[in-house]
Structures are given as structure tokens and as C-alpha cells.
PDB file of C-alpha atoms in Angstrom:
ATOM      1  CA  GLN A   1      77.622 -99.930 -27.230  1.00 84.00           C
ATOM      2  CA  VAL A   2      76.308-101.495 -30.374  1.00 91.00           C
ATOM      3  CA  GLN A   3      73.170-100.351 -32.185  1.00 94.00           C
ATOM      4  CA  LEU A   4      71.305-102.843 -34.411  1.00 96.00           C
ATOM      5  CA  VAL A   5      68.684-102.260 -37.031  1.00 97.00           C
ATOM      6  CA  GLU A   6      66.743-105.174 -38.670  1.00 98.00           C
ATOM      7  CA  SER A   7      64.966-104.715 -42.051  1.00 98.00           C
ATOM      8  CA  GLY A   8      63.761-106.847 -44.934  1.00 98.00           C
ATOM      9  CA  GLY A   9      60.664-108.416 -43.325  1.00 98.00           C
ATOM     10  CA  GLY A  10      57.311-108.478 -45.165  1.00 98.00           C
ATOM     11  CA  LEU A  11      54.573-110.634 -46.252  1.00 98.00           C
ATOM     12  CA  VAL A  12      55.353-113.594 -48.374  1.00 98.00           C
ATOM     13  CA  GLN A  13      53.532-116.590 -49.725  1.00 98.00           C
ATOM     14  CA  ALA A  14      54.429-120.111 -48.417  1.00 98.00           C
ATOM     15  CA  GLY A  15      57.457-121.317 -50.389  1.00 98.00           C
ATOM     16  CA  GLY A  16      58.775-117.936 -50.919  1.00 98.00           C
ATOM     17  CA  SER A  17      61.900-116.036 -49.841  1.00 98.00           C
ATOM     18  CA  LEU A  18      63.066-112.950 -47.878  1.00 98.00           C
ATOM     19  CA  ARG A  19      66.410-111.836 -46.802  1.00 98.00           C
ATOM     20  CA  LEU A  20      66.695-110.176 -43.507  1.00 98.00           C
ATOM     21  CA  SER A  21      69.446-107.488 -42.718  1.00 98.00           C
ATOM     22  CA  CYS A  22      70.932-106.638 -39.346  1.00 97.00           C
ATOM     23  CA  ALA A  23      72.948-103.471 -39.643  1.00 96.00           C
ATOM     24  CA  ALA A  24      75.101-102.305 -36.902  1.00 94.00           C
ATOM     25  CA  SER A  25      76.684 -99.150 -35.819  1.00 88.00           C
ATOM     26  CA  GLY A  26      78.798 -98.239 -32.764  1.00 78.00           C
ATOM     27  CA  ARG A  27      81.496-100.415 -31.433  1.00 69.00           C
ATOM     28  CA  THR A  28      83.246-102.717 -33.671  1.00 77.00           C
ATOM     29  CA  PHE A  29      80.555-105.157 -34.885  1.00 80.00           C
ATOM     30  CA  SER A  30      83.084-107.654 -35.985  1.00 83.00           C
ATOM     31  CA  ASP A  31      84.130-108.352 -32.386  1.00 88.00           C
ATOM     32  CA  TYR A  32      80.861-109.955 -31.889  1.00 93.00           C
ATOM     33  CA  ALA A  33      78.803-113.110 -32.540  1.00 96.00           C
ATOM     34  CA  VAL A  34      75.488-112.387 -34.034  1.00 97.00           C
ATOM     35  CA  GLY A  35      72.402-114.348 -33.555  1.00 97.00           C
ATOM     36  CA  TRP A  36      68.823-114.306 -35.070  1.00 98.00           C
ATOM     37  CA  PHE A  37      65.790-115.098 -32.981  1.00 98.00           C
ATOM     38  CA  ARG A  38      62.212-115.098 -33.454  1.00 98.00           C
ATOM     39  CA  GLN A  39      59.086-114.581 -31.448  1.00 98.00           C
ATOM     40  CA  ALA A  40      55.473-115.445 -32.453  1.00 96.00           C
ATOM     41  CA  PRO A  41      52.499-113.951 -30.563  1.00 91.00           C
ATOM     42  CA  GLY A  42      52.024-115.762 -27.214  1.00 94.00           C
ATOM     43  CA  LYS A  43      55.340-117.711 -27.491  1.00 95.00           C
ATOM     44  CA  GLU A  44      58.803-117.148 -26.147  1.00 95.00           C
ATOM     45  CA  ARG A  45      61.739-115.947 -28.166  1.00 95.00           C
ATOM     46  CA  GLU A  46      63.200-118.908 -30.209  1.00 97.00           C
ATOM     47  CA  TYR A  47      66.498-119.386 -31.668  1.00 98.00           C
ATOM     48  CA  VAL A  48      66.959-119.564 -35.239  1.00 98.00           C
ATOM     49  CA  ALA A  49      70.576-119.258 -36.210  1.00 98.00           C
ATOM     50  CA  HIS A  50      73.875-117.634 -35.311  1.00 98.00           C
ATOM     51  CA  ILE A  51      77.332-116.929 -36.630  1.00 97.00           C
ATOM     52  CA  THR A  52      80.689-116.379 -35.011  1.00 95.00           C
ATOM     53  CA  TRP A  53      82.548-113.012 -34.967  1.00 91.00           C
ATOM     54  CA  SER A  54      84.894-114.125 -37.848  1.00 91.00           C
ATOM     55  CA  GLY A  55      81.939-115.517 -39.843  1.00 90.00           C
ATOM     56  CA  ARG A  56      83.741-118.754 -40.119  1.00 94.00           C
ATOM     57  CA  TYR A  57      81.080-120.910 -38.195  1.00 97.00           C
ATOM     58  CA  THR A  58      77.476-120.953 -38.565  1.00 98.00           C
ATOM     59  CA  TYR A  59      74.846-122.733 -36.626  1.00 98.00           C
ATOM     60  CA  TYR A  60      71.018-123.265 -37.048  1.00 98.00           C
ATOM     61  CA  ALA A  61      68.060-124.491 -35.315  1.00 98.00           C
ATOM     62  CA  ASP A  62      66.741-127.831 -36.743  1.00 98.00           C
ATOM     63  CA  SER A  63      63.411-126.209 -37.750  1.00 97.00           C
ATOM     64  CA  VAL A  64      65.328-123.985 -40.245  1.00 98.00           C
ATOM     65  CA  LYS A  65      68.254-126.005 -41.307  1.00 98.00           C
ATOM     66  CA  GLY A  66      68.559-126.501 -44.997  1.00 97.00           C
ATOM     67  CA  ARG A  67      66.216-123.440 -45.606  1.00 98.00           C
ATOM     68  CA  PHE A  68      67.981-120.611 -44.024  1.00 98.00           C
ATOM     69  CA  THR A  69      71.456-119.144 -44.327  1.00 98.00           C
ATOM     70  CA  ILE A  70      73.180-116.656 -42.028  1.00 98.00           C
ATOM     71  CA  SER A  71      76.154-114.718 -43.236  1.00 97.00           C
ATOM     72  CA  ARG A  72      77.934-111.443 -42.467  1.00 95.00           C
ATOM     73  CA  ASP A  73      79.620-108.738 -44.349  1.00 93.00           C
ATOM     74  CA  SER A  74      82.215-107.145 -42.166  1.00 89.00           C
ATOM     75  CA  ALA A  75      82.846-104.193 -44.594  1.00 90.00           C
ATOM     76  CA  LYS A  76      79.124-103.371 -44.336  1.00 92.00           C
ATOM     77  CA  ASN A  77      78.569-104.158 -40.658  1.00 93.00           C
ATOM     78  CA  THR A  78      75.815-106.234 -41.577  1.00 95.00           C
ATOM     79  CA  VAL A  79      74.587-109.731 -41.029  1.00 97.00           C
ATOM     80  CA  TYR A  80      71.951-111.458 -43.237  1.00 98.00           C
ATOM     81  CA  LEU A  81      69.512-114.142 -42.869  1.00 98.00           C
ATOM     82  CA  GLN A  82      68.546-115.484 -46.223  1.00 98.00           C
ATOM     83  CA  MET A  83      65.190-117.348 -45.776  1.00 98.00           C
ATOM     84  CA  ARG A  84      63.878-119.777 -48.421  1.00 98.00           C
ATOM     85  CA  GLY A  85      61.063-122.318 -48.547  1.00 98.00           C
ATOM     86  CA  LEU A  86      59.234-120.340 -46.037  1.00 98.00           C
ATOM     87  CA  LYS A  87      56.401-121.759 -44.080  1.00 98.00           C
ATOM     88  CA  PRO A  88      53.430-120.365 -42.209  1.00 97.00           C
ATOM     89  CA  GLU A  89      55.010-121.414 -38.967  1.00 96.00           C
ATOM     90  CA  ASP A  90      58.012-119.236 -39.674  1.00 98.00           C
ATOM     91  CA  THR A  91      55.617-116.159 -39.140  1.00 98.00           C
ATOM     92  CA  ALA A  92      57.004-114.158 -36.198  1.00 98.00           C
ATOM     93  CA  VAL A  93      58.943-111.034 -35.375  1.00 98.00           C
ATOM     94  CA  TYR A  94      62.651-111.730 -35.994  1.00 98.00           C
ATOM     95  CA  TYR A  95      65.319-110.080 -33.930  1.00 98.00           C
ATOM     96  CA  CYS A  96      69.139-109.818 -34.178  1.00 97.00           C
ATOM     97  CA  GLY A  97      71.331-109.817 -31.238  1.00 97.00           C
ATOM     98  CA  ALA A  98      75.061-109.142 -30.876  1.00 96.00           C
ATOM     99  CA  GLY A  99      77.085-110.902 -27.911  1.00 94.00           C
ATOM    100  CA  ALA A 100      80.667-111.762 -27.007  1.00 91.00           C
ATOM    101  CA  ILE A 101      79.751-115.336 -26.761  1.00 92.00           C
ATOM    102  CA  SER A 102      78.555-117.422 -29.628  1.00 93.00           C
ATOM    103  CA  SER A 103      75.482-119.261 -28.442  1.00 95.00           C
ATOM    104  CA  SER A 104      71.923-120.124 -29.226  1.00 96.00           C
ATOM    105  CA  ASP A 105      71.066-118.846 -25.707  1.00 96.00           C
ATOM    106  CA  PRO A 106      69.453-115.394 -26.156  1.00 95.00           C
ATOM    107  CA  ARG A 107      70.641-114.370 -22.525  1.00 95.00           C
ATOM    108  CA  GLN A 108      74.276-114.398 -24.003  1.00 95.00           C
ATOM    109  CA  TYR A 109      73.415-111.445 -26.394  1.00 96.00           C
ATOM    110  CA  LEU A 110      74.014-108.048 -25.022  1.00 95.00           C
ATOM    111  CA  TYR A 111      72.440-105.836 -27.623  1.00 95.00           C
ATOM    112  CA  TRP A 112      69.221-106.208 -29.606  1.00 97.00           C
ATOM    113  CA  GLY A 113      67.463-104.674 -32.472  1.00 97.00           C
ATOM    114  CA  GLN A 114      63.833-103.556 -32.615  1.00 97.00           C
ATOM    115  CA  GLY A 115      62.705-106.556 -34.735  1.00 98.00           C
ATOM    116  CA  THR A 116      61.319-106.917 -38.233  1.00 98.00           C
ATOM    117  CA  GLN A 117      57.973-108.671 -38.991  1.00 98.00           C
ATOM    118  CA  VAL A 118      57.782-111.755 -41.241  1.00 98.00           C
ATOM    119  CA  THR A 119      54.432-113.103 -42.387  1.00 98.00           C
ATOM    120  CA  VAL A 120      54.022-116.204 -44.323  1.00 98.00           C
ATOM    121  CA  SER A 121      50.621-116.918 -45.726  1.00 97.00           C
ATOM    122  CA  SER A 122      49.275-120.353 -46.706  1.00 93.00           C
TER     123      SER A 122
END
């Protein structure tokens, strides 16, 4: 079992930055790939980025490529999502998930956090 807690969300103006954190406890977090997803009101959960268990490979949705950076600190059992150049369309609840398979498909993720709200004003 892995417990995930997201933090770092908030209200920011367009063009601003935020860094989200996904802190894990429980089973060895470093065994899992970690993905960030987001969900806006009335929309399905959308893939944002993911990182392999080793941290060696990172992947991004086209909509955030070049603006967002995912990274992990195994010593702190934490995965980060650095977001720059934020746009109003980035507004959503952001969730992190942990899974055995590195994937952009949310169905591959076994454990989820409760989410953190990101709001970008124009």
C-alpha cells in the first residue's frame, strides 16, 4: 500500500509558476512510476506527465511540454511537478498516481492522492 499526498496548489496569474509535490508513504515508493493527471470541472481526467521508477525517463502531454517539468527525489519519497508559464486552461485539480507500469493511461495507476487545486487567472 502506498499513500500519496499532493500539495503546492493555489491561485496564480497567467504566466506564473507553481511547484506541486506528491509525497509518499508506505511501500517503497521508488518501485513505482508516478504520473500527474488533472481534472477540470465537467471534464475527464487528463494526463499531464509521468516519470519512471528510476527517474531516468520523463514524458509529457503535448499541452504542457516545454512548460512543466516532472522530477523525483527518492531520498524524500517525493515527486515534483514544476509548472511555468501557466495558462488559464491549466486550471484543474491535479492528482498524482503511483503504478507498476510507466504509462500515460490513468487506469495503470494503483494509488492516488486526494488532489490539489490549481487556479490560473487571466
